[in-house]
Coordinates of C-alpha atoms (C1' of nucleotides) in Angstrom, one line a residue:
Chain A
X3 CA -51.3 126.8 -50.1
X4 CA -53.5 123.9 -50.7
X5 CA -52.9 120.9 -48.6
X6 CA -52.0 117.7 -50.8
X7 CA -52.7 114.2 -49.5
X8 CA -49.7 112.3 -51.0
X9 CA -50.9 108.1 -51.2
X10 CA -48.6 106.2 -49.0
X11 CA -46.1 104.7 -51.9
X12 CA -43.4 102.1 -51.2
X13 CA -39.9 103.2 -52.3
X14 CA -39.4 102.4 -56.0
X15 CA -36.2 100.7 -55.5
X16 CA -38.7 97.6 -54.1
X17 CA -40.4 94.9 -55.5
X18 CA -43.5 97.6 -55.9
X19 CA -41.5 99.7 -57.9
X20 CA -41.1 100.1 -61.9
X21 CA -37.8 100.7 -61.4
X22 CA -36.9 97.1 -60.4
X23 CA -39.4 94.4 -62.3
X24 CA -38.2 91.1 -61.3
X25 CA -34.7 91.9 -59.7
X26 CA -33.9 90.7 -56.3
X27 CA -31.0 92.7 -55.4
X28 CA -33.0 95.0 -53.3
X29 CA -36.1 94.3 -51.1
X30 CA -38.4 96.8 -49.2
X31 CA -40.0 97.0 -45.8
X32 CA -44.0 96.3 -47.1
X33 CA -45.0 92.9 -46.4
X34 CA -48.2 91.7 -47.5
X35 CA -49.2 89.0 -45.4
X36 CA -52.1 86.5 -46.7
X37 CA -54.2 83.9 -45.9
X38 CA -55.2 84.8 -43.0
X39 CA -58.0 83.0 -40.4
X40 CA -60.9 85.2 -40.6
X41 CA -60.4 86.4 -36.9
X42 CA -56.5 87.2 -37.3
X43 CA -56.4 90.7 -35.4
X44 CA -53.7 93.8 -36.1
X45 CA -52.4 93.3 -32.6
X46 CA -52.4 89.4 -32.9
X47 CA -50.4 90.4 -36.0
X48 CA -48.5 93.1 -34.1
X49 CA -47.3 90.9 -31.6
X50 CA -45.7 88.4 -33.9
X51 CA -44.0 90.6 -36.3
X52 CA -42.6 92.6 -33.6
X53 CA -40.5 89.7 -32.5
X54 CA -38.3 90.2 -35.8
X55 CA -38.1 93.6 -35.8
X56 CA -39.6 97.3 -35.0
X57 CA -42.7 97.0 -36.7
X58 CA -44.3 100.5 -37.9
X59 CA -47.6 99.5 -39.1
X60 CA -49.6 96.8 -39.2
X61 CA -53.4 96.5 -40.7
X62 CA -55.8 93.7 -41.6
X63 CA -57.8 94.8 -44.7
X64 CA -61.3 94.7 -43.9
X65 CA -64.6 95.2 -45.8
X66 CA -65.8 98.6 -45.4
X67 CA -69.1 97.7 -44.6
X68 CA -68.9 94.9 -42.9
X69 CA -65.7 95.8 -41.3
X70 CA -65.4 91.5 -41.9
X71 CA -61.6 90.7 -42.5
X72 CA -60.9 90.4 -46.1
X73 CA -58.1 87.6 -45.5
X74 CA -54.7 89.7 -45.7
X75 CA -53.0 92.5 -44.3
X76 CA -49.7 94.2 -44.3
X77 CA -46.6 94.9 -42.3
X78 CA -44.3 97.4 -42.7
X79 CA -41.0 97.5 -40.9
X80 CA -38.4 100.4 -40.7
X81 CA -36.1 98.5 -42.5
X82 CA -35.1 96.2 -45.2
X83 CA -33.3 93.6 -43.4
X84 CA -36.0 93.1 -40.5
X85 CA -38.8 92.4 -43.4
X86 CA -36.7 90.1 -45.1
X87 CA -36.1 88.3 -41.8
X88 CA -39.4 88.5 -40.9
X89 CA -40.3 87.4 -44.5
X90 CA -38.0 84.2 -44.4
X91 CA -38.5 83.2 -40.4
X92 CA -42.7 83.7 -40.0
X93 CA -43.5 83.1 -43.5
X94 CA -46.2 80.2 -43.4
X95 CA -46.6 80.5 -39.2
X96 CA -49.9 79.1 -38.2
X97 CA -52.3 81.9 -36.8
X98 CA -55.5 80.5 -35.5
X99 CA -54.9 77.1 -37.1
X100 CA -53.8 78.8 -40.5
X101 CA -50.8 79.4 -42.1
X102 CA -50.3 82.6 -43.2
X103 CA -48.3 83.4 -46.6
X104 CA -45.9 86.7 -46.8
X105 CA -44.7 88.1 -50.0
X106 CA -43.4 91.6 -50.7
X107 CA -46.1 94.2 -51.3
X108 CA -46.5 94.4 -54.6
X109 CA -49.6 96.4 -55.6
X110 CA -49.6 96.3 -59.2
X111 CA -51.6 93.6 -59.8
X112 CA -50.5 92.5 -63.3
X113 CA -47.9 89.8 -62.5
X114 CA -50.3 87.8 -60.1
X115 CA -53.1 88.3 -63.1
X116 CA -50.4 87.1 -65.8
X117 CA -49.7 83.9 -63.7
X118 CA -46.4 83.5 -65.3
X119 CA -43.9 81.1 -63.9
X120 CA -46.1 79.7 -62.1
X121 CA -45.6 76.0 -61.6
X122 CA -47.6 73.0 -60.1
X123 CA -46.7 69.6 -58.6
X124 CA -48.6 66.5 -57.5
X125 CA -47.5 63.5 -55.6
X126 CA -46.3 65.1 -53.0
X127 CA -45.6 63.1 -49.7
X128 CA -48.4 64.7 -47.1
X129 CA -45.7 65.1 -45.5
X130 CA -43.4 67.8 -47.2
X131 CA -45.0 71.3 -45.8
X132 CA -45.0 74.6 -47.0
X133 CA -42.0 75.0 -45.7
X134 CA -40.2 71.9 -47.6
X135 CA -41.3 72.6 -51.1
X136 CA -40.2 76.6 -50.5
X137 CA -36.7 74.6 -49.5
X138 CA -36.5 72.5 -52.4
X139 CA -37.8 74.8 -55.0
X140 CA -35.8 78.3 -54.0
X141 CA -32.5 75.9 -55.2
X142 CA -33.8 77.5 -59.0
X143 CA -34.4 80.9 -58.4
X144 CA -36.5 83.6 -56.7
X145 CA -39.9 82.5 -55.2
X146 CA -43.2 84.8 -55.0
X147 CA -45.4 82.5 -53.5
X148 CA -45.6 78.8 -52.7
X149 CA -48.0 76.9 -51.2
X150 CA -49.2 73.3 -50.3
X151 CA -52.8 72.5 -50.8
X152 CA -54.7 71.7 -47.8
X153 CA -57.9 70.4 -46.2
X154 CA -59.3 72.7 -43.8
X155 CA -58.0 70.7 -40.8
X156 CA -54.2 71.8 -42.4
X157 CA -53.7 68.0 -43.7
X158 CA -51.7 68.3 -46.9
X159 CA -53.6 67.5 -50.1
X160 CA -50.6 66.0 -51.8
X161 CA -50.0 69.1 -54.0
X162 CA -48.9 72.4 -54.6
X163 CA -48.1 75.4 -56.1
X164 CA -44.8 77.4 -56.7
X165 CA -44.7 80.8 -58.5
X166 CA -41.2 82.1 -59.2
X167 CA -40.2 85.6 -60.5
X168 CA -38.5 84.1 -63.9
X169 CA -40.0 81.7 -66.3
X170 CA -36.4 81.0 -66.8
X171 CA -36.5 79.5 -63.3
X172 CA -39.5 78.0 -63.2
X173 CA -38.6 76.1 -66.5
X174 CA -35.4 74.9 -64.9
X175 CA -37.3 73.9 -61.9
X176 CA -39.7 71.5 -64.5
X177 CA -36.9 70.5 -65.9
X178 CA -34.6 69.4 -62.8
X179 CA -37.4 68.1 -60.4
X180 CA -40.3 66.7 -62.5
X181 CA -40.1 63.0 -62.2
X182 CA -37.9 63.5 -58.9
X183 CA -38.2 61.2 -56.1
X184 CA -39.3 63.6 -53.1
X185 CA -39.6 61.5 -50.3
X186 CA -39.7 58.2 -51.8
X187 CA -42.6 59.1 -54.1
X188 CA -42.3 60.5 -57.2
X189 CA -43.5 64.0 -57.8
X190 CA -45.0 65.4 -61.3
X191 CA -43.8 69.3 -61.7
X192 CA -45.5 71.1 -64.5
X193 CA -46.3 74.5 -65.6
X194 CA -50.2 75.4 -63.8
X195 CA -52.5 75.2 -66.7
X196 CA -56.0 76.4 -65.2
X197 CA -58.6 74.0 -65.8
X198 CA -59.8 75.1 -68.9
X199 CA -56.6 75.1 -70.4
X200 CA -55.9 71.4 -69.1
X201 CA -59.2 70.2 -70.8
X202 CA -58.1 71.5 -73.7
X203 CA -54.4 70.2 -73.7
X204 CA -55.6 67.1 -73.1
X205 CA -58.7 67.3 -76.0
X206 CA -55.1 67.5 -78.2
X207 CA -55.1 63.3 -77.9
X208 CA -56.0 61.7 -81.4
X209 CA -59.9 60.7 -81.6
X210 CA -61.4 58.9 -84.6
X211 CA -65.2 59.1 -83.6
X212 CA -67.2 62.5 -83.6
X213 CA -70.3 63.3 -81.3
X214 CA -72.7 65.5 -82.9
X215 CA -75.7 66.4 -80.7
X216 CA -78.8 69.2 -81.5
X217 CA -79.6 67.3 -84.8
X218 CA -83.1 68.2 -86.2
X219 CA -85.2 65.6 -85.6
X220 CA -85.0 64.8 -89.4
X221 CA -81.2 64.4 -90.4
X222 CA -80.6 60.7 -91.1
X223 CA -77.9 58.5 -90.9
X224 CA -77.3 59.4 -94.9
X225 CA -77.2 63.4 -94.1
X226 CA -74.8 62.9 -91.7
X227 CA -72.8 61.1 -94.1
X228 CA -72.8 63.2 -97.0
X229 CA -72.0 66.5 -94.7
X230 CA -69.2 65.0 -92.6
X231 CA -68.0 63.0 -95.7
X232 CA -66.2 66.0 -97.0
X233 CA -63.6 66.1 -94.3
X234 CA -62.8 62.5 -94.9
X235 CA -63.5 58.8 -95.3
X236 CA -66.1 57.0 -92.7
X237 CA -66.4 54.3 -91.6
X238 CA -69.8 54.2 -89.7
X239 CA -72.4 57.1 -88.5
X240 CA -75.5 56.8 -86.7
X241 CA -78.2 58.8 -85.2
X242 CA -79.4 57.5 -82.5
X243 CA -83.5 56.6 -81.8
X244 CA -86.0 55.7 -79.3
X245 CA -87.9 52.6 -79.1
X246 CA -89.8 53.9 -82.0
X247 CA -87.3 55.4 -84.2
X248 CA -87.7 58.7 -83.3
X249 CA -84.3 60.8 -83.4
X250 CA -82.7 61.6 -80.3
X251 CA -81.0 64.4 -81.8
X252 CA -77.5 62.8 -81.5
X253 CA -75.3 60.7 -82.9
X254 CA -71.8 59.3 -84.0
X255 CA -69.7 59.9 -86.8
X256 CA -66.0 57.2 -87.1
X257 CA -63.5 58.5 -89.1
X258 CA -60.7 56.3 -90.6
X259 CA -58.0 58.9 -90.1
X260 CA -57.8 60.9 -87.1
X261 CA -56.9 64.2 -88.7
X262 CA -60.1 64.0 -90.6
X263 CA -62.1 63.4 -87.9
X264 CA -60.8 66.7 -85.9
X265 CA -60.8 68.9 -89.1
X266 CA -64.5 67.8 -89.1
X267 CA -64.7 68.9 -85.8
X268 CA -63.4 72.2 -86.0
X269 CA -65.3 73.0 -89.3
X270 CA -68.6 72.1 -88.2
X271 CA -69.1 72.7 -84.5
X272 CA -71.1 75.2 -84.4
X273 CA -72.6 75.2 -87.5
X274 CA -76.2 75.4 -88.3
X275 CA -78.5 72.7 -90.5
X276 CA -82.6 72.9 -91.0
X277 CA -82.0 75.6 -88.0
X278 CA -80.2 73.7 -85.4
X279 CA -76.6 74.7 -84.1
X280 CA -74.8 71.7 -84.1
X281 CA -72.3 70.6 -81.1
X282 CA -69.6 68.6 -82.6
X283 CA -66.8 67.4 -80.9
X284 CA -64.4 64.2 -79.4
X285 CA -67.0 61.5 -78.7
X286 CA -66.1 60.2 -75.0
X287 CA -65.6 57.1 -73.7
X288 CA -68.6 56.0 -71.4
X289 CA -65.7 56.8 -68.1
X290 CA -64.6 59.7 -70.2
X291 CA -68.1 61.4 -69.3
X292 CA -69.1 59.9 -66.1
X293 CA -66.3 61.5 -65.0
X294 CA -67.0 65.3 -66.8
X295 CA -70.4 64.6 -65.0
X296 CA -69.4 63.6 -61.9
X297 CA -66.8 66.5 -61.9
X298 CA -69.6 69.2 -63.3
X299 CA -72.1 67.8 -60.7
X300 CA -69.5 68.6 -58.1
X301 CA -68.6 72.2 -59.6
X302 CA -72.2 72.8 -58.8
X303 CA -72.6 71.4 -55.4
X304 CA -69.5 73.7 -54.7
X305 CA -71.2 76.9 -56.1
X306 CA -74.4 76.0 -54.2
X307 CA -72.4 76.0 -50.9
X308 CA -70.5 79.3 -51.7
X309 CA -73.1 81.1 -52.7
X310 CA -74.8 80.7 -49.3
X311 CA -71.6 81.9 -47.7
X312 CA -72.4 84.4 -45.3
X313 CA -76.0 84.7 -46.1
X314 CA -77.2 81.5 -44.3
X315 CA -78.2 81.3 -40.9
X316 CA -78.1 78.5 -38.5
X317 CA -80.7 78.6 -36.2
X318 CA -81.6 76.3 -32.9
X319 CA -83.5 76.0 -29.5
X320 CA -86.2 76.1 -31.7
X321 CA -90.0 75.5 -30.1
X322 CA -91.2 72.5 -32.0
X323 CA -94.3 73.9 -33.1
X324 CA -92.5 76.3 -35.9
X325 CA -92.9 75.3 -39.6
X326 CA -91.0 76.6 -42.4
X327 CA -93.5 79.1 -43.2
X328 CA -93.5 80.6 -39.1
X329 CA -90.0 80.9 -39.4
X330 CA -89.9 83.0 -42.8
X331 CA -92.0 84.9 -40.8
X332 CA -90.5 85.6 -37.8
X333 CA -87.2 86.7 -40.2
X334 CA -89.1 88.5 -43.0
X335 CA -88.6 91.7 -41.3
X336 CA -84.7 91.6 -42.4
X337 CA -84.6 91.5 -45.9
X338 CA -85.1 88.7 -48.7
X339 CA -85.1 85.6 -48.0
X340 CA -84.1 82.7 -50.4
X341 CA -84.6 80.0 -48.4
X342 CA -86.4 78.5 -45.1
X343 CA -86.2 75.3 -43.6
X344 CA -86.8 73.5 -40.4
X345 CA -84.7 70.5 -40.1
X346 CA -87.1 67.3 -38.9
X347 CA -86.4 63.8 -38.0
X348 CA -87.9 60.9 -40.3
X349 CA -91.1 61.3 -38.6
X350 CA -91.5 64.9 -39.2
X351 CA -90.8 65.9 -35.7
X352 CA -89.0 69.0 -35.9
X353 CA -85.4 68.8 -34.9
X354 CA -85.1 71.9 -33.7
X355 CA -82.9 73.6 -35.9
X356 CA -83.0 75.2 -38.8
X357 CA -81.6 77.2 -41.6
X358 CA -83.2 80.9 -42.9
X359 CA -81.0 82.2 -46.4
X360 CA -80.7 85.8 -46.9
X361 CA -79.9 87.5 -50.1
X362 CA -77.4 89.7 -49.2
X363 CA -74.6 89.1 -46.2
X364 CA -75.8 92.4 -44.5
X365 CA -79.3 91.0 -44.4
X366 CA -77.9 88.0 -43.0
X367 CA -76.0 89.9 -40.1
X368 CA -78.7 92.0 -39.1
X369 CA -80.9 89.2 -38.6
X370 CA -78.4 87.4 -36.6
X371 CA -78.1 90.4 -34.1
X372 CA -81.7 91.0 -33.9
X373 CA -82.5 87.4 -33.5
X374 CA -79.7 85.8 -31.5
X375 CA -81.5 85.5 -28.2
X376 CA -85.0 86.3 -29.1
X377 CA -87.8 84.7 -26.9
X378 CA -89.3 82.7 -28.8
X379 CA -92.7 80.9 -28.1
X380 CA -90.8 79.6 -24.9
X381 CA -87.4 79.7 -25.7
X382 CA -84.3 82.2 -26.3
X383 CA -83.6 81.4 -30.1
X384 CA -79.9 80.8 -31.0
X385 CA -78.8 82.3 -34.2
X386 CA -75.5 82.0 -36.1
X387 CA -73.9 82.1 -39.2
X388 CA -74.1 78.6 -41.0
X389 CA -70.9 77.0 -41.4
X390 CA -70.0 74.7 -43.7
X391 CA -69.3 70.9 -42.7
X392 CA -65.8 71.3 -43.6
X393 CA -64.6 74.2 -42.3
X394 CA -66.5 73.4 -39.0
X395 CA -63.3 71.4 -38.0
X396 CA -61.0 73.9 -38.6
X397 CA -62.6 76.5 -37.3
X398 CA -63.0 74.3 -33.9
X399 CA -59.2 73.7 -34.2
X400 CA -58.7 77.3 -35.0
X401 CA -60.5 78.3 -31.8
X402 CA -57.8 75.5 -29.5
X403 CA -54.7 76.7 -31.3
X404 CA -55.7 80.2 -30.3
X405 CA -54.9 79.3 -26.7
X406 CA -51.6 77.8 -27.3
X407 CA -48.4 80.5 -26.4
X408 CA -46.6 81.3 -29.5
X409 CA -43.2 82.0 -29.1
X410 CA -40.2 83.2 -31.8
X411 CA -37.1 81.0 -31.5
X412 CA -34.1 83.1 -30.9
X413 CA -31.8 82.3 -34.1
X414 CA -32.9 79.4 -36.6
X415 CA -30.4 76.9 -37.1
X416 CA -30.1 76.2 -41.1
X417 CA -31.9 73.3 -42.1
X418 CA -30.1 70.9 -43.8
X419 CA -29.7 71.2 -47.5
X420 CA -32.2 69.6 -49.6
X421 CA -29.3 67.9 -52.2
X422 CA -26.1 68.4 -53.0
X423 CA -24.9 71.3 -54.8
X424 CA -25.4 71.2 -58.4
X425 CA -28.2 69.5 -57.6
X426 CA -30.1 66.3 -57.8
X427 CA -28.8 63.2 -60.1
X428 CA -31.9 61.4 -62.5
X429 CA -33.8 59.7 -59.8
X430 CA -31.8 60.6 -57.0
X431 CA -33.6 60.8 -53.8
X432 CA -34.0 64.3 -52.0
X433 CA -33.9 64.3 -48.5
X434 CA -35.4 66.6 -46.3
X435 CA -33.5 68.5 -43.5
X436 CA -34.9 68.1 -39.2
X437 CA -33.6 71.8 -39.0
X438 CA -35.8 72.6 -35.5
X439 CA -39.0 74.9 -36.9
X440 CA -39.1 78.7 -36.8
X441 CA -42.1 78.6 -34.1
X442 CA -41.2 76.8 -31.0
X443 CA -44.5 74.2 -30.5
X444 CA -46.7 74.7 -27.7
X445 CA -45.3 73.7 -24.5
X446 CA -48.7 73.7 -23.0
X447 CA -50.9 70.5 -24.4
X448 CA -54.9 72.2 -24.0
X449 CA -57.3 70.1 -23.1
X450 CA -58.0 67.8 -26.0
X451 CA -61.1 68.9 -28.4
X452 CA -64.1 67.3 -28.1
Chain B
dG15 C1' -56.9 61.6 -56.7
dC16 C1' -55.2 66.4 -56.5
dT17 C1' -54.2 72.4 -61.2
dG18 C1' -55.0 79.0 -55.8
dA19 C1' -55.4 83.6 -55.0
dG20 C1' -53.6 87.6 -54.1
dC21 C1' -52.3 94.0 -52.6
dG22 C1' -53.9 99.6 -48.3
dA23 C1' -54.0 103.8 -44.8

DNA sequence: GCTGAGCGA
């Protein structure tokens, strides 16, 4: 008989399973456990897991490839009740400077995609953690995920994120807690609206002047007038003009009456005169657009930065004699690159460093291992992946918290509830409990970083 | 001021 390779499947009693979409009453022994620092190991893994229970797998997902860690792995335990511990007591435990997030495995993907009852607040003390808002916010029903924003150095951000497994609950949760005072400050709790979705609740506000841009260079003032006319009375228009009363193929168009001016909007953005698609739309204040600008401007700096993500190099101990052009050179040899510079001082002097951009990440790691080390002119080249400004201090913290003993307290004492039952009063104060954390802190101070 | 990302041997 023909050997069958039966997929590992979870038991569909879980969270995984069909059989049990969006109860709670039973749990399984799959943890999925995300996150995680780049260099967070199985045994590293191992090692803390085992402290709740008799761990039977563990495995950090990796590229195939690359064998690079692709941020999460999963747990499995040999029963229920040690995952659930495990999922309640280590759930958001730094590892190399991170926290880590556990949820129950849960490989169909369409509840994370549907982002349902998923909920976001802002204004949160920096100093409520992960920990805290998972306190505060389980009071309303069952949590997926929860999360605070923060900087790379861990620093809370001030907000969050809380996805529950009901939209009854996380409706209740707006309801009871938006407004709140949360330590002293008072926290907005909404449903998450991606951004797009935000820009266009917010495009609902009333507007009585319309921006029309892509004019030909020959509509006037008076076509303007007679086209937009038909949604409405105006009350002024103008195209505006150079210095020599030239179009600059915009203008403005001021309703009387709001509704008219969006019905105008929506009728004739889009639409096509002498040729030209027309843009038509809210007309922003001047702050309106310096900040859609400043924010775009931003969006792009980010994209910039991420798309040299594991395809630049650092490179130093350079000889000072190498210009851009000898050090495109000297990498060529490993694949395309997009970029090449040698960083120099105002005078030109070369500062010894540099940065060589590879198109692909494999590129970029072959040319590392072949270069790293290299005699160079007169020198042993240093190569490295380029890191970015940010994350450079949390990866140096990452290293230091590495070499800090880690050690599972035996029993957790409860923390102290958050309000009192039946929850809190209109602008009633919530409290947050001193219960002693799940991870006894280092004992051992390392030498401070430098 | 600040509106993620995420599922295998």
């Amino acid at each position: 008989m023909a050997q069958v390779q039966v997929p590992f499947q979870p038991p569909l009693s879980g969270p995984n399973g069909a059989a049990n979409a969006g109860g709670n009453q039973f749990v399984t022994t799959s943890l999925y456990v995300g996150d995680l620092e780049w260099n967070v190991s199985d045994s590293q893994l191992y090692d803390l897991f085992s402290q709740l229970g008799q761990v039977v797998s563990v495995r950090v997902c990796r590229d195939l490839s690359s064998r690079r860690s692709l941020g999460y792995a999963y747990v499995n335990y040999s029963n229920t009740q040690e995952a659930a511990r495990a999922l309640d007591v280590l759930n958001f435990t730094p590892l190399n400077g991170k926290a880590i997030r556990i949820m129950y495995s849960h490989r169909d993907p369409s509840i994370r995609k549907s982002g349902t009852a998923n909920i976001f607040i802002k204004n949160l003390d920096k100093a409520i953690d992960n920990k805290a808002l998972q306190e505060t916010f389980s009071a309303f029903g069952n949590i997926l995920s929860c999360k605070i924003a923060t900087d790379p150095s861990g620093q809370s951000k001030g907000y969050g994120f809380v996805q529950f497994d009901s939209e009854d609950a996380a409706q209740n949760a707006i309801d009871k807690l938006n407004g709140m005072l949360l330590n002293d400050k008072q926290v907005f709790v909404g449903p998450f609206l991606r951004k797009q979705e935000r820009e266009t609740a917010m495009n609902k506000t009333k507007f009585n002047n319309v921006f029309v841009k892509n004019l030909s260079e020959l509509t006037t003032e008076e076509d303007l007038k007679k086209i937009f006319g038909e949604y409405g009375t105006i009350t002024s228009v103008v195209v505006m003009r150079d210095g020599d009363g030239k179009s600059k193929c915009f203008g403005f168009v001021n309703f009387e009456n709001a509704d008219d001016a969006a019905q105008s909007v929506d009728a004739l953005n889009g639409a096509k005169f002498d040729e030209k698609e027309w843009y038509v739309g809210k007309a922003q204040k001047k702050y309106e657009r310096e900040i859609e600008l400043k924010g775009r401007f931003e969006q792009n700096m980010k994209e910039a930065v991420d798309k040299f993500q594991g395809v630049n190099l650092y490179v130093k101990n350079l000889d000072d004699s190498i210009s851009d052009d000898k050090l495109r050179e000297l990498f060529s040899e490993f694949g395309t690159i997009s970029s090449c510079k040698v960083m120099r001082d105002p005078n030109g002097i070369s500062r010894g460093s540099g940065f060589v951009a590879f198109s692909t990440p494999e590129e970029a790691s072959r040319a590392l291992s072949e270069m790293n080390g290299k005699m160079i002119v007169s020198k042993p080249l240093y190569v490295a992946l380029a890191q970015r400004k940010e994350d450079r201090k949390a990866r140096l913290q990452a290293q230091f918290s590495q070499m800090r003993p880690v050690a599972i307290a035996p029993s957790v004492a409860p923390r102290m509830p958050m309000y009192p039952p039946g929850g809190p009063g209109l602008g009633q104060q919530i409290f947050y409990g001193q219960g002693p954390p799940a991870i006894i802190p280092p004992q051992v101070l390392p030498i401070f970083l430098a």
